[in-house]
Coordinates of C-alpha atoms in Angstrom, one line a residue:
M1435 CA 156.4 0.3 -35.3
P1436 CA 159.5 -1.8 -34.5
D1437 CA 160.1 -5.2 -36.0
Y1438 CA 161.7 -6.4 -32.8
F1439 CA 160.9 -5.8 -29.2
I1440 CA 163.4 -6.8 -26.5
F1441 CA 162.5 -6.8 -22.8
V1442 CA 165.3 -7.0 -20.3
P1443 CA 164.5 -8.4 -16.8
A1444 CA 166.7 -6.4 -14.4
Y1445 CA 167.1 -7.0 -10.7
N1446 CA 170.2 -5.6 -9.0
V1447 CA 172.2 -5.6 -12.3
S1448 CA 174.0 -2.3 -12.0
A1449 CA 177.3 -4.1 -12.6
T1450 CA 176.3 -5.9 -15.9
L1451 CA 173.4 -3.9 -17.5
A1452 CA 175.5 -1.5 -19.6
D1453 CA 177.5 -4.3 -21.0
V1454 CA 174.4 -6.3 -21.9
L1455 CA 172.8 -3.4 -23.7
G1456 CA 176.0 -2.5 -25.4
R1457 CA 176.3 -6.0 -26.9
I1458 CA 173.0 -5.8 -28.7
P1459 CA 174.0 -5.8 -32.4
P1460 CA 173.5 -2.3 -34.1
A1461 CA 171.6 -4.0 -36.9
V1462 CA 169.1 -5.3 -34.4
M1463 CA 168.9 -2.1 -32.4
E1464 CA 168.0 -0.2 -35.6
R1465 CA 164.9 -2.2 -35.9
A1466 CA 164.1 -2.7 -32.2
E1467 CA 162.5 -1.2 -29.2
V1468 CA 164.2 -2.2 -25.9
L1469 CA 162.5 -2.0 -22.5
V1470 CA 164.5 -2.5 -19.3
I1471 CA 162.1 -3.7 -16.6
D1472 CA 163.6 -3.1 -13.1
D1473 CA 162.0 -5.4 -10.7
G1474 CA 162.5 -3.2 -7.6
S1475 CA 166.3 -3.3 -7.6
K1476 CA 168.1 -2.2 -4.4
D1477 CA 171.3 -1.2 -6.2
D1478 CA 172.0 1.5 -8.8
T1479 CA 170.4 -0.3 -11.8
R1480 CA 168.4 2.9 -12.7
G1481 CA 171.6 5.0 -12.6
T1482 CA 173.4 2.5 -14.8
F1483 CA 170.7 2.7 -17.4
E1484 CA 170.6 6.5 -17.4
R1485 CA 174.3 6.8 -17.8
F1486 CA 174.2 4.3 -20.7
I1487 CA 171.7 6.3 -22.7
A1488 CA 173.4 9.6 -21.9
D1489 CA 176.7 8.3 -23.3
K1490 CA 177.6 10.3 -26.4
E1491 CA 179.1 7.1 -27.9
C1492 CA 175.7 5.5 -27.7
A1493 CA 174.0 6.1 -31.0
V1494 CA 172.2 4.0 -33.6
S1495 CA 172.0 5.3 -37.2
G1496 CA 172.6 8.8 -35.8
K1497 CA 169.9 8.5 -33.2
A1498 CA 170.5 8.7 -29.5
C1499 CA 170.0 5.4 -27.6
A1500 CA 167.1 7.0 -25.8
D1501 CA 165.1 6.7 -29.1
H1502 CA 165.4 2.9 -28.8
L1503 CA 165.6 2.2 -25.1
Q1504 CA 163.1 2.7 -22.4
Y1505 CA 163.1 2.0 -18.6
E1506 CA 160.3 0.9 -16.3
R1507 CA 160.6 0.2 -12.6
F1508 CA 158.4 -1.9 -10.2
E1509 CA 158.5 -0.1 -6.9
R1510 CA 158.7 -3.5 -5.1
N1511 CA 160.0 -6.8 -6.2
L1512 CA 157.2 -8.7 -8.0
G1513 CA 159.2 -11.7 -9.3
Y1514 CA 160.4 -12.9 -12.6
G1515 CA 157.0 -14.0 -13.8
A1516 CA 155.5 -10.5 -13.4
V1517 CA 158.5 -9.1 -15.4
V1518 CA 158.0 -11.6 -18.3
K1519 CA 154.2 -10.9 -18.4
R1520 CA 154.9 -7.2 -18.5
G1521 CA 157.5 -7.6 -21.2
I1522 CA 155.3 -9.7 -23.4
S1523 CA 152.4 -7.3 -22.9
E1524 CA 154.4 -4.3 -23.9
G1525 CA 156.0 -6.1 -26.8
L1526 CA 152.5 -7.0 -28.2
R1527 CA 151.4 -3.4 -27.6
S1528 CA 154.4 -2.2 -29.7
G1529 CA 153.2 -4.2 -32.7
A1530 CA 156.6 -5.9 -33.1
K1531 CA 156.7 -9.2 -35.0
F1532 CA 159.1 -10.8 -32.7
I1533 CA 159.7 -10.4 -28.9
A1534 CA 162.9 -11.4 -27.1
C1535 CA 163.7 -11.9 -23.5
L1536 CA 167.3 -10.8 -22.7
H1537 CA 168.4 -11.1 -19.0
G1538 CA 170.2 -8.1 -17.6
D1539 CA 172.7 -10.2 -15.6
G1540 CA 174.9 -11.0 -18.6
Q1541 CA 174.4 -14.7 -18.6
Y1542 CA 173.0 -14.7 -22.1
P1543 CA 174.6 -13.5 -25.3
A1544 CA 172.9 -10.3 -26.5
E1545 CA 175.3 -10.4 -29.5
K1546 CA 173.5 -13.5 -30.9
L1547 CA 170.0 -11.8 -31.0
D1548 CA 170.5 -11.1 -34.8
E1549 CA 170.9 -14.9 -35.4
F1550 CA 167.7 -15.7 -33.5
F1551 CA 165.6 -13.0 -35.0
A1552 CA 166.8 -14.0 -38.5
H1553 CA 165.9 -17.6 -37.9
L1554 CA 162.3 -16.7 -36.9
E1555 CA 162.0 -14.3 -39.9
S1556 CA 163.2 -17.1 -42.2
A1557 CA 160.7 -19.6 -40.8
R1558 CA 157.9 -17.0 -41.1
N1559 CA 158.6 -16.7 -44.8
Q1560 CA 158.8 -20.5 -45.5
P1561 CA 155.9 -23.0 -45.8
A1562 CA 155.7 -25.4 -42.9
N1563 CA 156.3 -28.5 -45.2
G1564 CA 159.6 -29.7 -43.9
S1565 CA 161.5 -28.3 -46.9
C1566 CA 164.0 -26.4 -44.8
N1567 CA 166.6 -27.7 -42.4
E1568 CA 165.5 -26.8 -38.9
P1569 CA 167.7 -27.0 -35.8
A1570 CA 167.1 -29.7 -33.2
G1571 CA 163.7 -29.7 -31.6
V1572 CA 161.5 -28.9 -34.5
L1573 CA 158.7 -30.9 -36.0
P1574 CA 159.4 -31.3 -39.7
D1575 CA 155.7 -30.8 -40.7
G1576 CA 154.4 -28.8 -37.8
G1577 CA 152.6 -25.5 -37.7
M1578 CA 153.9 -22.0 -37.0
L1579 CA 157.3 -21.7 -35.3
A1580 CA 156.4 -20.2 -31.9
L1581 CA 159.9 -19.6 -30.5
V1582 CA 163.6 -20.1 -30.6
Q1583 CA 165.3 -21.0 -27.4
G1584 CA 169.1 -20.7 -26.7
S1585 CA 170.6 -24.0 -25.7
R1586 CA 173.8 -24.4 -23.7
R1587 CA 173.9 -28.1 -24.3
L1588 CA 173.7 -28.4 -28.1
V1589 CA 177.5 -28.2 -28.1
P1590 CA 178.8 -31.0 -25.9
G1591 CA 180.8 -29.8 -22.9
A1592 CA 179.8 -26.2 -23.4
A1593 CA 177.9 -25.9 -20.0
R1594 CA 181.0 -27.2 -18.1
A1595 CA 183.4 -25.0 -20.1
G1596 CA 181.3 -21.9 -19.2
N1597 CA 181.6 -22.7 -15.5
M1598 CA 177.9 -23.7 -14.9
P1599 CA 177.8 -25.0 -11.3
L1600 CA 177.7 -28.8 -11.1
H1601 CA 174.4 -28.9 -9.3
K1602 CA 172.8 -26.8 -12.1
R1603 CA 174.3 -29.0 -14.8
L1604 CA 173.1 -32.2 -13.2
G1605 CA 169.7 -30.8 -12.2
G1606 CA 169.1 -29.2 -15.6
A1607 CA 170.0 -32.4 -17.4
F1608 CA 167.8 -34.5 -15.2
L1609 CA 164.8 -32.2 -15.5
T1610 CA 165.2 -31.8 -19.3
A1611 CA 165.4 -35.6 -19.7
L1612 CA 162.2 -36.0 -17.7
E1613 CA 160.4 -33.2 -19.6
N1614 CA 161.4 -34.8 -22.9
L1615 CA 159.4 -37.9 -21.8
A1616 CA 156.3 -35.7 -21.3
F1617 CA 156.5 -33.2 -24.1
R1618 CA 156.0 -34.0 -27.8
Q1619 CA 159.1 -32.1 -29.0
K1620 CA 162.5 -32.9 -27.6
L1621 CA 164.9 -30.1 -26.6
T1622 CA 168.4 -30.2 -25.1
D1623 CA 168.1 -27.3 -22.7
R1624 CA 164.6 -26.4 -21.5
H1625 CA 165.8 -24.2 -18.7
S1626 CA 167.6 -21.5 -20.7
G1627 CA 166.0 -18.0 -20.3
F1628 CA 167.3 -16.8 -23.7
I1629 CA 164.1 -17.0 -25.8
V1630 CA 162.9 -15.1 -28.9
Y1631 CA 159.1 -15.5 -29.5
N1632 CA 156.9 -15.1 -32.5
A1633 CA 154.4 -12.4 -31.5
E1634 CA 151.6 -14.3 -33.3
F1635 CA 151.9 -17.2 -30.9
L1636 CA 152.2 -14.9 -27.9
K1637 CA 148.8 -13.3 -28.8
T1638 CA 147.1 -16.6 -28.1
L1639 CA 148.3 -16.6 -24.4
D1640 CA 146.2 -15.6 -21.4
L1641 CA 149.0 -13.8 -19.6
A1642 CA 147.0 -13.4 -16.3
K1643 CA 146.9 -17.2 -15.9
L1644 CA 150.6 -17.8 -16.3
S1645 CA 153.0 -18.6 -13.5
P1646 CA 154.3 -15.6 -11.4
S1647 CA 157.7 -17.4 -10.9
F1648 CA 160.7 -18.6 -12.8
D1649 CA 158.9 -21.5 -14.4
I1650 CA 156.9 -19.2 -16.6
D1651 CA 159.3 -19.8 -19.5
L1652 CA 158.8 -23.6 -19.3
E1653 CA 155.0 -23.0 -19.0
I1654 CA 155.0 -21.0 -22.2
I1655 CA 157.0 -23.6 -24.0
S1656 CA 154.7 -26.3 -22.7
I1657 CA 151.6 -24.4 -24.1
A1658 CA 153.3 -24.1 -27.5
D1659 CA 154.1 -27.8 -27.5
A1660 CA 150.6 -28.8 -26.5
R1661 CA 149.0 -26.7 -29.1
G1662 CA 151.1 -28.1 -32.0
Y1663 CA 153.4 -25.1 -32.6
R1664 CA 156.9 -25.8 -33.6
L1665 CA 159.9 -25.1 -31.3
A1666 CA 163.5 -24.6 -32.2
E1667 CA 166.8 -24.1 -30.4
L1668 CA 170.1 -22.7 -31.4
P1669 CA 173.4 -23.0 -29.5
I1670 CA 174.6 -20.3 -27.1
P1671 CA 177.7 -20.0 -24.9
T1672 CA 177.4 -20.7 -21.2
R1673 CA 178.5 -17.8 -19.0
Y1674 CA 178.8 -18.1 -15.2
A1675 CA 181.2 -15.7 -13.3
G1676 CA 180.2 -16.3 -9.7
E1677 CA 177.2 -14.0 -9.8
T1678 CA 174.5 -14.3 -7.2
S1679 CA 171.4 -16.1 -8.4
N1680 CA 167.9 -15.1 -7.3
L1681 CA 166.6 -18.5 -8.3
N1682 CA 165.6 -20.9 -5.4
V1683 CA 166.6 -24.2 -7.1
V1684 CA 164.4 -26.3 -4.8
T1685 CA 161.3 -24.3 -5.4
Y1686 CA 162.0 -24.0 -9.1
G1687 CA 162.6 -27.8 -9.4
L1688 CA 159.3 -28.5 -7.7
R1689 CA 157.5 -26.1 -10.0
V1690 CA 159.1 -27.7 -13.0
L1691 CA 158.0 -31.2 -11.8
R1692 CA 154.4 -29.9 -11.4
Q1693 CA 154.5 -28.5 -15.0
T1694 CA 155.8 -31.9 -16.2
W1695 CA 153.2 -33.9 -14.3
R1696 CA 150.4 -31.8 -15.8
R1697 CA 151.7 -32.5 -19.3
F1698 CA 151.9 -36.2 -18.5
C1699 CA 148.2 -36.1 -17.4
L1700 CA 147.2 -34.4 -20.6
R1701 CA 148.8 -37.0 -22.9

């Protein structure tokens, strides 16, 4: 039974997938099961994965990468929400204590997974009495720590330095400010997809009722906040290199506003 489960949403990521998998720290890989979920890619994402695990240089504690990495493919594109639900479901099935979402397009830092897992493990072993110094966004006397989200805004200017497009910087800042009015716990970057979850919290979710779209991350965070779980965030670098995004920003923004309005109505 692994301590960690990492699921990798992958859609047309043949150019980046091998680098993402290769940046997972060996100490994490030794304790992890990794599942690449191909959401009906039209490129050679499968071939990239197969070549990666066949590489003789790819080994963890003497074991081949194939002992730690698995691949699953949807025959048609089902959307980000379906991938996240599948990843969480398989993570819970594995019995892992912590479950991470690591995007296959290279925007998020696989090399920082050890820091995120360590933070959750530390919180798991400490009483929730405010005796430890938590990062921004944590209630000092709250309950179980549900998740740690990577923030591209904890370090001032980091989003701009990492070439995040202007419309995403402004849109993300506006939506996060609005959401912070609605939600109990304040965060600096609610739209980062780099999230490591406590499996005990995920067991409480009805996955079938969650959004099928990109706003599923925000929905899960909203549920945790509403139920009194603690949230945390740690800084991550911003990485944009001109890649094509599959996110429709208008549709996503409207879905986020709907989530925020629901939270306002429940206050």
